[in-house]
XYZ file of C-alpha atoms in Angstrom:
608
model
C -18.358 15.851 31.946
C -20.600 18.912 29.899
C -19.127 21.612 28.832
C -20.458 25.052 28.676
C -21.124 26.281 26.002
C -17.842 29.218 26.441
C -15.866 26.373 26.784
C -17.023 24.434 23.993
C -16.219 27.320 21.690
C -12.631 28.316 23.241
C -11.764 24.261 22.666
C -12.889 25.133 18.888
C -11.312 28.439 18.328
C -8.399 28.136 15.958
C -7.531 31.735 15.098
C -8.508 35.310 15.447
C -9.774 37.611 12.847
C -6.949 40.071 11.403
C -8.738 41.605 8.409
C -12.402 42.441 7.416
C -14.104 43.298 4.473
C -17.752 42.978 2.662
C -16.048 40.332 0.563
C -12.972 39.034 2.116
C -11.550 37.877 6.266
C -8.111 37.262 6.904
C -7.195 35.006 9.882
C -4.648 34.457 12.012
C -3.987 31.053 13.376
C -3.192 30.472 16.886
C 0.090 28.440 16.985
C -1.927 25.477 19.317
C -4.127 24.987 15.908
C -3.853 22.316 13.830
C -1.587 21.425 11.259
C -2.771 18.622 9.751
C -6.175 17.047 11.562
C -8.545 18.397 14.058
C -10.076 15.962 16.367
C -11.969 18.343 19.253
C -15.547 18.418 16.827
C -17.048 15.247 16.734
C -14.623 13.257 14.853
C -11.068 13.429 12.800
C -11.283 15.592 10.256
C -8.273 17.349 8.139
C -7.150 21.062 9.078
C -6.368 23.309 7.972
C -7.674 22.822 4.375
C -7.960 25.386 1.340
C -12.839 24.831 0.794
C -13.181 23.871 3.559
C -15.414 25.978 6.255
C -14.638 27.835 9.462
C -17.408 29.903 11.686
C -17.080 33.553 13.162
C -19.692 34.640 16.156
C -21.165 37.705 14.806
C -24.402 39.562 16.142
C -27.329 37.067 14.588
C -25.199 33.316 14.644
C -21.580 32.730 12.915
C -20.471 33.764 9.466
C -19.892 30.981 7.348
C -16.352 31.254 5.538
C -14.856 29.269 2.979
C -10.956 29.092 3.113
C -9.384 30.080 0.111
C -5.841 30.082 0.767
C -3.449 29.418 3.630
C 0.184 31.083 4.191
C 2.911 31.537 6.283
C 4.414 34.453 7.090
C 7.686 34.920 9.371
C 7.204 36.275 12.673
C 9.608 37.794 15.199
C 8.107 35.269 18.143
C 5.361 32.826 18.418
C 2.198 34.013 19.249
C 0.376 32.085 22.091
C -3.200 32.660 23.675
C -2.530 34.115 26.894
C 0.970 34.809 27.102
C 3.258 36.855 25.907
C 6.408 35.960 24.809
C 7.654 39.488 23.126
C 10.504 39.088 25.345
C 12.072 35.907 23.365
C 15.305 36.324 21.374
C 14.331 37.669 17.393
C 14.199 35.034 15.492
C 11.736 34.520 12.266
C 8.797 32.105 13.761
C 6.439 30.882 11.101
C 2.891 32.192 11.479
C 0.006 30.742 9.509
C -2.318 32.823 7.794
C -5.935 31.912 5.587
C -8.362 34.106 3.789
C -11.782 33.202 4.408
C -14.726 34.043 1.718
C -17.551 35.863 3.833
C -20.692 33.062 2.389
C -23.834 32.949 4.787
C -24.600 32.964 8.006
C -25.492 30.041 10.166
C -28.328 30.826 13.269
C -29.361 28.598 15.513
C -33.646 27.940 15.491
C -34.333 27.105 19.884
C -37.907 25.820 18.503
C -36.463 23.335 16.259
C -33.005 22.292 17.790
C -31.177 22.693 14.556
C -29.051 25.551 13.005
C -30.372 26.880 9.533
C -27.930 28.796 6.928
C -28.590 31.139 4.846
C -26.711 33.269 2.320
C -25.960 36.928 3.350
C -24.848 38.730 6.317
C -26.221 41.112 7.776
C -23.126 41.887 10.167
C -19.371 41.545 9.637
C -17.025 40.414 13.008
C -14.569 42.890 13.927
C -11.104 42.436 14.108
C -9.576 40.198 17.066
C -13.191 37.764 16.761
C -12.251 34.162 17.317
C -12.754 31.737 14.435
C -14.220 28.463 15.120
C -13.842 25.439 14.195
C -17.792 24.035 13.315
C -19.289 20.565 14.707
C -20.550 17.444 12.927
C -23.850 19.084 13.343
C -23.152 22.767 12.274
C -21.388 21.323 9.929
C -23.964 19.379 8.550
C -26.424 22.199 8.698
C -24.146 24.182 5.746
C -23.463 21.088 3.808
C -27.198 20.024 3.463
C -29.062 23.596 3.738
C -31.901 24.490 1.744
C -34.943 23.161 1.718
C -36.978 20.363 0.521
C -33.664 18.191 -0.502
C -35.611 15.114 -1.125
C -33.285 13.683 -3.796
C -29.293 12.503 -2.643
C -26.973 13.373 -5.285
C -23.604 12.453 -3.341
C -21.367 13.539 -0.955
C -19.207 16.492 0.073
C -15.317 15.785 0.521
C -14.341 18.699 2.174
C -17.382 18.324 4.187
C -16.233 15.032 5.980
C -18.492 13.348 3.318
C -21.518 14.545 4.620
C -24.119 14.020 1.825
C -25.303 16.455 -0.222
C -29.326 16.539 -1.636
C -31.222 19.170 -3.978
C -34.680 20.275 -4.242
C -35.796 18.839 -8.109
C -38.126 21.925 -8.049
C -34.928 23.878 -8.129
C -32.499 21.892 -9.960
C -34.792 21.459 -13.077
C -37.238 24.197 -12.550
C -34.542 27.335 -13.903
C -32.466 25.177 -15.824
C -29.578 23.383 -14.927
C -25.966 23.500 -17.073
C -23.809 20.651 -16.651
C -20.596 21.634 -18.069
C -16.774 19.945 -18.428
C -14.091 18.116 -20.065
C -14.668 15.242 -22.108
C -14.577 12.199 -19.854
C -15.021 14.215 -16.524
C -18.111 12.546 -15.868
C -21.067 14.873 -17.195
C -23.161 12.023 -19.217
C -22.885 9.707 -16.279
C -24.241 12.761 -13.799
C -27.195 13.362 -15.911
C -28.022 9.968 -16.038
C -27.767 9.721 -12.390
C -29.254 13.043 -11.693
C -32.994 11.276 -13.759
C -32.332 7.767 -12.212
C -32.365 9.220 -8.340
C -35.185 11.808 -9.083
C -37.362 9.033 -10.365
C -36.360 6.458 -7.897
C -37.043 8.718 -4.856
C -40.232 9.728 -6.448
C -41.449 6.283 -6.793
C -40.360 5.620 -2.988
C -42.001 8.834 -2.142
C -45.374 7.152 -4.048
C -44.717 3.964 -2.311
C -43.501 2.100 -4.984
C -45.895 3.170 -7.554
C -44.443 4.649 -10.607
C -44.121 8.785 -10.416
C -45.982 10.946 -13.099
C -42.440 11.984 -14.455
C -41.405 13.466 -18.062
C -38.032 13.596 -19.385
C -36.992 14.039 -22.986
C -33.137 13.080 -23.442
C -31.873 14.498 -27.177
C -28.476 12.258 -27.833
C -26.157 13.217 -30.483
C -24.326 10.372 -29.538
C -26.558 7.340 -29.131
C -25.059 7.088 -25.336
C -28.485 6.875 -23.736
C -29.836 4.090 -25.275
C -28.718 1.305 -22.721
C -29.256 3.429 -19.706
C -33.048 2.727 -18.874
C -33.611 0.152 -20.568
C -35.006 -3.671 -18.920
C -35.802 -1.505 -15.935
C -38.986 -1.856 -14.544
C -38.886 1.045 -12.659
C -39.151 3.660 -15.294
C -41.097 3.484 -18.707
C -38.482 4.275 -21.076
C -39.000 4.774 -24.721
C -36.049 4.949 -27.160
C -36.274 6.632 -30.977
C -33.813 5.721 -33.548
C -33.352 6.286 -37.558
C -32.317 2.430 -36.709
C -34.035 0.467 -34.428
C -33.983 -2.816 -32.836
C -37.486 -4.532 -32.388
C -35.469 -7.036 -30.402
C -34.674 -4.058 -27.635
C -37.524 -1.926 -27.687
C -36.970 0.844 -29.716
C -39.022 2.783 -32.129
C -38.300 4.345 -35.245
C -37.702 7.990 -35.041
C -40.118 9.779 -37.084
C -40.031 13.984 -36.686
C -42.968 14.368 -40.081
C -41.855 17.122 -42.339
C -45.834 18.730 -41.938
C -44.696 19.615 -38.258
C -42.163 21.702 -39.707
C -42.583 25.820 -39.271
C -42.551 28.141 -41.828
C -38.706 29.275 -40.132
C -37.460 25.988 -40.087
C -38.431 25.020 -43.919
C -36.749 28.243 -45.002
C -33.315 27.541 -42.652
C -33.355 23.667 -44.475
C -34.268 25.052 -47.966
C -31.493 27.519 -47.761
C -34.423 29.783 -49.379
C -33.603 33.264 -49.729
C -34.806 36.194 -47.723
C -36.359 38.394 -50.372
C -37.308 36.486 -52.959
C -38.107 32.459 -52.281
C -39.248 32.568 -48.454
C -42.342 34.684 -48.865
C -43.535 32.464 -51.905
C -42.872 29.288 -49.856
C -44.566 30.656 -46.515
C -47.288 31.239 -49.292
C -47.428 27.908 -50.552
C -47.465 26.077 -46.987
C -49.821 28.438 -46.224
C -52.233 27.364 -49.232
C -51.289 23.592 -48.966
C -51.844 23.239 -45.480
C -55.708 24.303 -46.428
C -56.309 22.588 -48.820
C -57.347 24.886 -51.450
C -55.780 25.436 -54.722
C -52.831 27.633 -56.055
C -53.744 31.308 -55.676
C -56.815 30.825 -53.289
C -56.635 33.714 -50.937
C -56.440 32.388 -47.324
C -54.421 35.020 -46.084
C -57.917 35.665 -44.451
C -59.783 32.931 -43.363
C -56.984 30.014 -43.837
C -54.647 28.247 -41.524
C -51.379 30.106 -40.541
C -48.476 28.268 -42.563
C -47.129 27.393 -39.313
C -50.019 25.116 -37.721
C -48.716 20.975 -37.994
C -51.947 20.222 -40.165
C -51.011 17.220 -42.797
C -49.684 17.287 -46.086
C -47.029 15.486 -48.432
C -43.937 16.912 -49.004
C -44.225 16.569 -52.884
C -47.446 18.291 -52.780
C -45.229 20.896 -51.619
C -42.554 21.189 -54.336
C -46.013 20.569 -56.935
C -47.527 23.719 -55.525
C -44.274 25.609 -55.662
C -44.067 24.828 -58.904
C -47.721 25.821 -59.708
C -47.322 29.262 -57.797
C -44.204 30.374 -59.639
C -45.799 28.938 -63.011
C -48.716 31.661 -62.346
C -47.040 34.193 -60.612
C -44.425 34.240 -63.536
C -41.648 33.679 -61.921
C -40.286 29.920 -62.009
C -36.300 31.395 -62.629
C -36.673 32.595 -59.291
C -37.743 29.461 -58.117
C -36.492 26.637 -59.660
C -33.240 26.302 -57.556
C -35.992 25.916 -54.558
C -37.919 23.278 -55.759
C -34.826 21.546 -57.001
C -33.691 21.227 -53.229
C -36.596 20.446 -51.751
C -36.784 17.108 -54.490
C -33.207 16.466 -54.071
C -33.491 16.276 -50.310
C -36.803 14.664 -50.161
C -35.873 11.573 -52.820
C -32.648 10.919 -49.986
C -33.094 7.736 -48.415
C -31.260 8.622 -45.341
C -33.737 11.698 -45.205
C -36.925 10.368 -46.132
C -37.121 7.774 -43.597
C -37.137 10.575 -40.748
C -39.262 13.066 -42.032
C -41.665 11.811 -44.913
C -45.100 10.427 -44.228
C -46.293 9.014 -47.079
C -49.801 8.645 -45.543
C -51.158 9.647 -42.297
C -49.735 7.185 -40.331
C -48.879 9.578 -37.836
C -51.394 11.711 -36.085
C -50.054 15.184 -33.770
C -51.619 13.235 -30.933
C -50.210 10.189 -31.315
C -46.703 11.492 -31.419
C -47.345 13.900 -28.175
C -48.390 10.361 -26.518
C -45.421 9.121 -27.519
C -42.591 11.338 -27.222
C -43.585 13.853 -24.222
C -45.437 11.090 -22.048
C -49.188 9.536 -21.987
C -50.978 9.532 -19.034
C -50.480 9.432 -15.123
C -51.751 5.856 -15.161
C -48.709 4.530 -17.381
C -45.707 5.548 -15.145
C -42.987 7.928 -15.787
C -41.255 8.472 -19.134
C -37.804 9.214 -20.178
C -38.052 9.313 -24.410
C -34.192 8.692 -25.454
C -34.325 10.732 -28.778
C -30.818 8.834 -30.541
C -30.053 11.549 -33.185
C -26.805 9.600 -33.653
C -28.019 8.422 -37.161
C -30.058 11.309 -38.383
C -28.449 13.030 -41.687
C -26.060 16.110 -40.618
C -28.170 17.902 -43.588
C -30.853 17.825 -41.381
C -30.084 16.768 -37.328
C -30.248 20.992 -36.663
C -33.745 21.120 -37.779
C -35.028 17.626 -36.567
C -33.643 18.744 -33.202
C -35.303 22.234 -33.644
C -38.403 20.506 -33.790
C -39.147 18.071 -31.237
C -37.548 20.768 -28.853
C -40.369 23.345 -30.438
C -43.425 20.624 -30.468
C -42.302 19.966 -26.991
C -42.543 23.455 -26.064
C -45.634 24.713 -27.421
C -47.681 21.840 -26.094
C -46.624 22.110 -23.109
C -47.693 26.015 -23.674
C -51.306 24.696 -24.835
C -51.438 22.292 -22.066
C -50.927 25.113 -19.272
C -53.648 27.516 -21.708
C -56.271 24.572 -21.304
C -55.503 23.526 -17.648
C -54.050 26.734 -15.803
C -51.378 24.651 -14.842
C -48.654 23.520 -15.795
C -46.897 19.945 -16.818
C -43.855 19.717 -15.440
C -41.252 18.132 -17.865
C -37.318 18.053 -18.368
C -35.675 18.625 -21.791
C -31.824 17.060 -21.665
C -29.810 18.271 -24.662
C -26.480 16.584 -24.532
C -23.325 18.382 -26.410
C -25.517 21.461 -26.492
C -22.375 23.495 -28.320
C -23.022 21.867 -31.313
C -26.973 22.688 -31.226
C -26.903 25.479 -28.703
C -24.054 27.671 -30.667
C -24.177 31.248 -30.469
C -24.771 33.155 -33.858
C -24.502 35.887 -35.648
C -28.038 37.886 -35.474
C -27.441 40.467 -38.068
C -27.167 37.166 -40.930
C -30.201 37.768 -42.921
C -30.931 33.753 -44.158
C -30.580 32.249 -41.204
C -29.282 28.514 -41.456
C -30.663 25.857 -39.345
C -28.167 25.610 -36.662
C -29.154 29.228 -35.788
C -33.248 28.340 -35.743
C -32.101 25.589 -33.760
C -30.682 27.817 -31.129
C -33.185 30.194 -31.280
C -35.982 27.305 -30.514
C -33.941 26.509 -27.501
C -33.212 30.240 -26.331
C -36.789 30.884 -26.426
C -37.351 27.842 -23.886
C -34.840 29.160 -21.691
C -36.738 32.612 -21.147
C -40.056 31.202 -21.096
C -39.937 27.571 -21.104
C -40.050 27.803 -16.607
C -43.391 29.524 -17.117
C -45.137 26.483 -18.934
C -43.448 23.658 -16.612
C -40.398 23.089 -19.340
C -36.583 22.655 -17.713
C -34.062 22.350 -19.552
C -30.662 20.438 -18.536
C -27.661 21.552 -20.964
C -24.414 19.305 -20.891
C -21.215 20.891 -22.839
C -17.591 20.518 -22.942
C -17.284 24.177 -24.400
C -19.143 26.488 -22.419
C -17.729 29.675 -24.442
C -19.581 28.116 -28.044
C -22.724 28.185 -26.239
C -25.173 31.184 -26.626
C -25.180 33.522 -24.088
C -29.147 34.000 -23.202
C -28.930 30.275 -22.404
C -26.255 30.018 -20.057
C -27.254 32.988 -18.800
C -30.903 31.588 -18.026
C -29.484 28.631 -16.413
C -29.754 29.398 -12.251
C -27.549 26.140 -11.153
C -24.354 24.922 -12.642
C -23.009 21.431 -11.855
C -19.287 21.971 -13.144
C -16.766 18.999 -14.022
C -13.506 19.418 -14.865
C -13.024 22.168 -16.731
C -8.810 22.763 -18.143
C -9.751 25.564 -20.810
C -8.832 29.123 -20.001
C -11.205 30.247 -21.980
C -13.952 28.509 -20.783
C -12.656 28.572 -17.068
C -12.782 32.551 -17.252
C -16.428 32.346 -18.649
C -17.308 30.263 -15.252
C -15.762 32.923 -13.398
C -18.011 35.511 -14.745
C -21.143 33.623 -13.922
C -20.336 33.843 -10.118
C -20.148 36.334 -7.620
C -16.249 37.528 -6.688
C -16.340 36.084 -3.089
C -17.695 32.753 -4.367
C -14.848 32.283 -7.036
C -12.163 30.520 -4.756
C -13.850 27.084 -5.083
C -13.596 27.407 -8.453
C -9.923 27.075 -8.493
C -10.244 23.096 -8.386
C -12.016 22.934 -11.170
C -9.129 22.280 -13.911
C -8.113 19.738 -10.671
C -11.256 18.130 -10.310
C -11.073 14.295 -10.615
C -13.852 12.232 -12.850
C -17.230 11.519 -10.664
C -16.531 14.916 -8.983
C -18.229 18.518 -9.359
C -18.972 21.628 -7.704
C -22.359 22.388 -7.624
C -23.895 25.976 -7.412
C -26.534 28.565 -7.950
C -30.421 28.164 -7.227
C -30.606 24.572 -6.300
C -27.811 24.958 -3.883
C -27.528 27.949 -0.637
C -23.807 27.768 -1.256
C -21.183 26.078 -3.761
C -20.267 22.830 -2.700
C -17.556 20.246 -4.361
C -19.777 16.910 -5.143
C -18.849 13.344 -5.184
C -21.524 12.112 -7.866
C -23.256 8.869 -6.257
C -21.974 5.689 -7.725
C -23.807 4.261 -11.052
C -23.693 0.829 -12.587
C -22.045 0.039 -15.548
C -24.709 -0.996 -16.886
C -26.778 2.040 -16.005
C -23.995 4.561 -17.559
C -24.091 6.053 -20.401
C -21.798 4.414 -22.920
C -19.200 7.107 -23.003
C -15.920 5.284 -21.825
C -12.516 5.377 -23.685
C -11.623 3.336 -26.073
C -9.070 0.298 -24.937
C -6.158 0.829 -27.385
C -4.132 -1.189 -25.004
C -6.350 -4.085 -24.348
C -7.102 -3.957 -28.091
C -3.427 -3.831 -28.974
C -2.006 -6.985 -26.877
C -5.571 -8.709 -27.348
C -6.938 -9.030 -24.012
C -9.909 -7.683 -25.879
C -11.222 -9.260 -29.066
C -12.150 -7.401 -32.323
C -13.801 -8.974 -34.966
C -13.579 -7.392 -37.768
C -16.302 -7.419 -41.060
C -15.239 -4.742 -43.340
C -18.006 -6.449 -46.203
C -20.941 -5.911 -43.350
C -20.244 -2.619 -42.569
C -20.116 -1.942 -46.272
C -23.666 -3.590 -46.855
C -24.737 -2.082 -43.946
C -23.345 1.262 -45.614
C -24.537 1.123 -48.860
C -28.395 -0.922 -48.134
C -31.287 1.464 -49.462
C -28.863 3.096 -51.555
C -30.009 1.623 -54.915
C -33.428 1.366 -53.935
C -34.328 5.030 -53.712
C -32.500 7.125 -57.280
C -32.682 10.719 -56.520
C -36.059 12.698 -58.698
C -33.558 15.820 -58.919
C -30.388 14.838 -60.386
C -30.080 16.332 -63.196
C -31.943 19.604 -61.350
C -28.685 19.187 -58.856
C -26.235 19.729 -62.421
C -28.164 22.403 -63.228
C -28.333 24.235 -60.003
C -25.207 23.189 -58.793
C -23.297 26.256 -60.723
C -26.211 28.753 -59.880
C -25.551 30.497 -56.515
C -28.976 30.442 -54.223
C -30.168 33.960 -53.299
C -28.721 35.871 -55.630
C -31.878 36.946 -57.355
C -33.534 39.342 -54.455
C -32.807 43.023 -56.530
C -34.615 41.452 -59.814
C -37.406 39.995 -58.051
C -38.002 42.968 -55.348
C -40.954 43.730 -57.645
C -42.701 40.161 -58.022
C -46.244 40.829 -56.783
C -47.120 37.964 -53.851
């Protein structure tokens, strides 16, 4: 037997409305409700519970509310539909109260069949409206709105594990933050958040291999294993260290694709006195013509990745100060730039002896070649790259990345669409002080990264940020980013800078966060109509990013073998060392007691 559709929504009604506001509803429940598991709407599903969602009629559909807290209050009698019982002896009755979060509102389209949400409402119920329990399918509607959801990301708990799919146009398009605890799952999400894109692309292309660009920066070396012997996706992974055996490919950021910013932030060179000489110098080097040729004119700008040797550099230095009279100022310059470019550990990153490396060649490589070969995650492992200069190396793929990708959409009016994952963005993302006048290379290395989050959308660049310390990160980033996938987070600090990134009404669901198990998080913002809690899709180990804990126990009573080398790590440590003796040694004794900068008042009148 039917029912109408009255009757369907008086066997739904739980409660009546007992407060309104814009940004809060207070509800009553009827004392026939609930109390642990609802079965009238499709299927068993628990009740009352604090995220999950109940439905008001209102003029244009229901309001959507999410339930952010449930009470009960003593009552002189029990309050029944249809009867009244204020005649009963006076004794305290409990009565069950929620609060509901006003989020959308959920119509009904006659054309289609289906009911559509969307966030707003444009009326509020009045007091005494009956709240409603929704269906599988209305259910379903809020769970999954939006549209184009092509990729599955997981499933919704408090949504009877309904799945839950995003738009990759929105996800990646305004930049997406992935942010909590160590070990909540964040590495693992990103990993699965590339692997689904691509493999629903591919099915979309049936079965050919999607036109797909993602560049994955690892501080960690925890990407290396995660595409690799998959057919599916054309993976490429740098290292300072590779194995030919796997794959990989020596890392190689050359030191001519530096900018004039970034060789002043890794020469330490002062503001007033060594930085305009050495923008002077690339300037002249990078065209070619000899010390004191004016090309302020008619040369290249010192910032354009044309070739040279970095000794040619420290040479021309030297020239330039010789004639311009004023080596004192800048022999503590060219004593760094030997010392760093004789280290082995350096040297093997950033020098090109000869021109073994053309700008196109490493755009092939690194951002992605053609349609024809297939999509392209580069795994950049900057696990092994010197901490003197990881800040600037970063800096600059993230830079070369972004102003090709600025040149591309010049030449073609449109853009390349291409994803940029930095993992433990606080360390490379940190917010500075912007009054410092040398800036060191962590802060260019923000800045690079700041300017892709304000512009990089407009040239097909998104950027994916995963942290554990959201409240280290610069502000115009995490401001820029439009969805948030949020792991456990236990922090006050950083949980009250979540809080500030989301509306008031939306803030309830961010209660679980410090509760959140590992493999779950809430996602919201642009790529989502509402906030929803997330259980990540499943990932094979072998797939995952290798960020597990270590086994003390297994170590301990030896379920797990250890074999330990202490004379191979050694070697290992120590190989290269005697084969490369630092050019500047005895430039490093003598500058070692002379602070850098401290010339700028004597040499404010050096001619340039």
């Amino acid at each position: 037997m039917t029912m109408t559709l009255f009757e369907q929504a008086g066997s739904l009604r739980i409660g009546v409305v007992d407060f309104v506001s814009p940004d809060e509803v207070k509800v009553v429940l009827d004392i026939e409700a609930p109390e642990s598991v609802e079965l009238n709407t499709g299927g068993p599903r628990p009740f009352p519970r604090v995220n999950g969602y109940l439905l008001i009629p209102v003029d244009d559909g229901f309001l959507v509310g999410q339930t952010e807290w449930i009470t009960v209050e003593r009552s002189p009698f029990p309050k029944r539909r249809g009867m009244q019982d204020f005649g009963l002896v006076d004794l305290p009755y409990p009565l069950r109260k929620l609060r509901l979060n006003p989020l959308g509102t959920l119509r009904h389209q006659e054309k289609a069949g289906e009911y559509i949400f969307r966030r707003g409402a444009a009326a509020l119920p009045s007091v005494g409206a009956a709240v409603l329990l929704p269906t599988e399918t209305q259910l379903c509607s809020i769970v999954e709105s939006g549209e184009k959801r092509r990729v599955k990301i997981g499933t919704s708990p408090i949504a009877g594990d309904k799945e839950v799919s995003v738009d990759p146009d929105r996800l990646f398009g305004r930049h997406l933050a992935v942010i909590g605890n160590t070990g909540s799952g964040k590495s693992c999400s990103i990993a699965g958040l590339i692997r689904w894109s691509l493999a629903q692309a591919t099915k979309s292309r049936q079965d050919r291999l999607p036109n797909a660009r993602f560049i994955v920066l690892d501080p960690n070396g925890e990407y290396s294993r995660v595409f690799r012997g998959d057919d599916t996706i054309n993976s490429r992974i740098f290292t300072v260290d590779p194995d030919e055996g796997k794959g990989e490919i020596p890392l190689k950021v050359p030191l001519w694709f530096w900018n004039s910013a970034e060789w002043c932030s890794f020469t330490q060179a002062s503001a007033k006195t060594q930085r305009p000489l050495l923008r002077r110098a690339l300037r002249e080097i990078k065209s070619g013509q000899t010390v004191g040729s004016n090309v302020y004119q008619n040369g290249p700008d010192e910032d354009v990745p044309l070739y040279f040797q970095g000794t040619d550099l420290a040479n021309h230095l030297e020239a330039l100060a010789s004639q311009e009279k004023v080596s004192k100022y800048l022999d503590s310059l060219v004593a760094r730039i030997r010392t760093f470019l004789s280290d082995p550990r350096i040297k093997r990153v950033i020098d090109s002896p000869t021109n073994d490396i053309t700008l196109y060649q490493w755009l092939m490589d690194y951002i992605g070649a053609a349609a024809s070969a297939g999509s392209c995650v580069s795994v950049i492992d900057l696990s092994l790259v010197p901490t003197e200069v990881v800040h600037v190396v970063t800096a600059v793929i993230a830079r070369m990345t972004f102003e090709a990708l600025q040149r591309y959409a010049k030449l073609n009016n449109k853009t390349l669409p291409t994803v940029m994952v930095m993992e433990e963005a606080h360390t490379f993302i940190k917010r500075y002080k912007e009054d410092v006048e040398n800036q060191n290379a962590a802060s260019v290395c923000c800045q690079v990264f700041e300017r892709i989050a304000r512009e990089g959308r407009k040239f097909g660049l998104g950027l994916v940020i995963s942290s554990q310390r959201p409240s280290e990160l610069s502000p115009t980033v995490l401001s820029q980013c439009n969805t948030y996938l949020l792991h456990r987070i236990s922090n006050d600090r950083d949980q009250q800078l979540i809080h500030q990134l989301v509306p008031d009404n939306l803030r309830g669901l961010l209660r679980e966060l410090p509760l959140l198990p590992s493999q779950n998080a809430i996602l919201l913002g642009w790529a989502s109509e509402l906030p929803v809690l997330v259980k990540m899709n499943d990932l094979p180990e072998v797939h995952q990013p290798r960020s597990e804990d270590p086994k003390f126990w297994d170590v301990w009573t030896g379920a797990e073998e250890r074999r330990i080398s202490w004379e191979e790590i050694a070697r290992d440590w120590q190989e290269g060392s005697s084969e490369h003796q630092s050019e500047a040694t005895s430039d490093i004794e003598q500058v070692s007691q002379e602070p850098a900068g401290n010339n700028d008042e004597e040499f404010s009148n050096v001619p340039f």
